[in-house]
């Protein structure tokens, strides 16, 4: 079996541990690091790899790549350091806390020619892959609008509000389907707790392309994770709360205005789109390793992560608070 690129994980918190376990399963885990040395030692020992300092790993030519699963304020700085050390890098979202830092990171990645990828995990979910394939095949005609809802109660924490914590997931999907042009952005946010944003609406408009709307909330009485792509002749719905065989549904529709000014419209019965179960993190990390091995471009480069940061920053700066 061919040896996969030796990869270190920096950050052994909740999500970092998932990266550690998955990379170990892919035969690519080489080392771990964390601000908590005891924690890093225990996790490294559990997977048969050493716990090392960040500087030590970056200086080691045997380490080909690093995964950054850290508090977001450290992402841009350490991603830049990794690229400067000649390491390929996967950095979790958001890639930075300002568009200026995100753009600098994108520029450095371009200069080095190394793989620099954003951890937009839902791009690797088979439900989204099924949607993207059908859009590409013209199954719903030209895409006119994309709508996403990510709602639940909870995930209150000091570091991020609902906008920065939840919206990047869906923005990455929208950017993957939309034309490669910079959208105009408007936003409205609300704080129900007298603190950070608890719910937010984002509207995106792509020149000569679709519009898109994102609704996120951490103060909602029910959970909802739905993503809808509306085209000229059909709609594709991803309802992530449903079981695997029923996560994606295709609805045919038409809405036409006659010469007499009356409307003829109809919505077809939903048809389930077969979607095989997958582990999105496994596929994301395998894609990262494959890009390193083959030189193929990443599906979620840091340039996409930078555009997500710009959208969030623009919406936050221009929104109306309720």
JSON list of C-alpha atoms in Angstrom, two decimals, residues 120 122-124 128 146 150 168-178 227 238 304:
[
{"chain": "A", "resi": 120, "resn": "UNK", "atom": "CA", "xyz": [-15.80, 23.21, 4.28]},
{"chain": "A", "resi": 122, "resn": "UNK", "atom": "CA", "xyz": [-20.40, 19.74, 3.64]},
{"chain": "A", "resi": 123, "resn": "UNK", "atom": "CA", "xyz": [-18.94, 20.14, 0.16]},
{"chain": "A", "resi": 124, "resn": "UNK", "atom": "CA", "xyz": [-17.87, 16.50, 0.54]},
{"chain": "A", "resi": 128, "resn": "UNK", "atom": "CA", "xyz": [-24.47, 17.77, -1.85]},
{"chain": "A", "resi": 146, "resn": "UNK", "atom": "CA", "xyz": [-30.61, 28.86, -3.57]},
{"chain": "A", "resi": 150, "resn": "UNK", "atom": "CA", "xyz": [-29.65, 26.05, 9.57]},
{"chain": "A", "resi": 168, "resn": "UNK", "atom": "CA", "xyz": [-19.97, 29.31, 6.53]},
{"chain": "A", "resi": 169, "resn": "UNK", "atom": "CA", "xyz": [-21.29, 25.78, 5.96]},
{"chain": "A", "resi": 170, "resn": "UNK", "atom": "CA", "xyz": [-24.02, 26.93, 3.60]},
{"chain": "A", "resi": 171, "resn": "UNK", "atom": "CA", "xyz": [-22.07, 29.75, 2.01]},
{"chain": "A", "resi": 172, "resn": "UNK", "atom": "CA", "xyz": [-19.46, 27.24, 0.85]},
{"chain": "A", "resi": 173, "resn": "UNK", "atom": "CA", "xyz": [-22.20, 25.18, -0.83]},
{"chain": "A", "resi": 174, "resn": "UNK", "atom": "CA", "xyz": [-23.70, 28.25, -2.50]},
{"chain": "A", "resi": 175, "resn": "UNK", "atom": "CA", "xyz": [-20.30, 29.36, -3.81]},
{"chain": "A", "resi": 176, "resn": "UNK", "atom": "CA", "xyz": [-19.69, 25.86, -5.18]},
{"chain": "A", "resi": 177, "resn": "UNK", "atom": "CA", "xyz": [-22.89, 26.09, -7.28]},
{"chain": "A", "resi": 178, "resn": "UNK", "atom": "CA", "xyz": [-22.87, 29.77, -8.22]},
{"chain": "A", "resi": 227, "resn": "UNK", "atom": "CA", "xyz": [-30.82, 23.36, 1.45]},
{"chain": "A", "resi": 238, "resn": "UNK", "atom": "CA", "xyz": [-31.52, 18.38, 0.82]},
{"chain": "A", "resi": 304, "resn": "UNK", "atom": "CA", "xyz": [-13.24, 29.99, -1.28]}
]
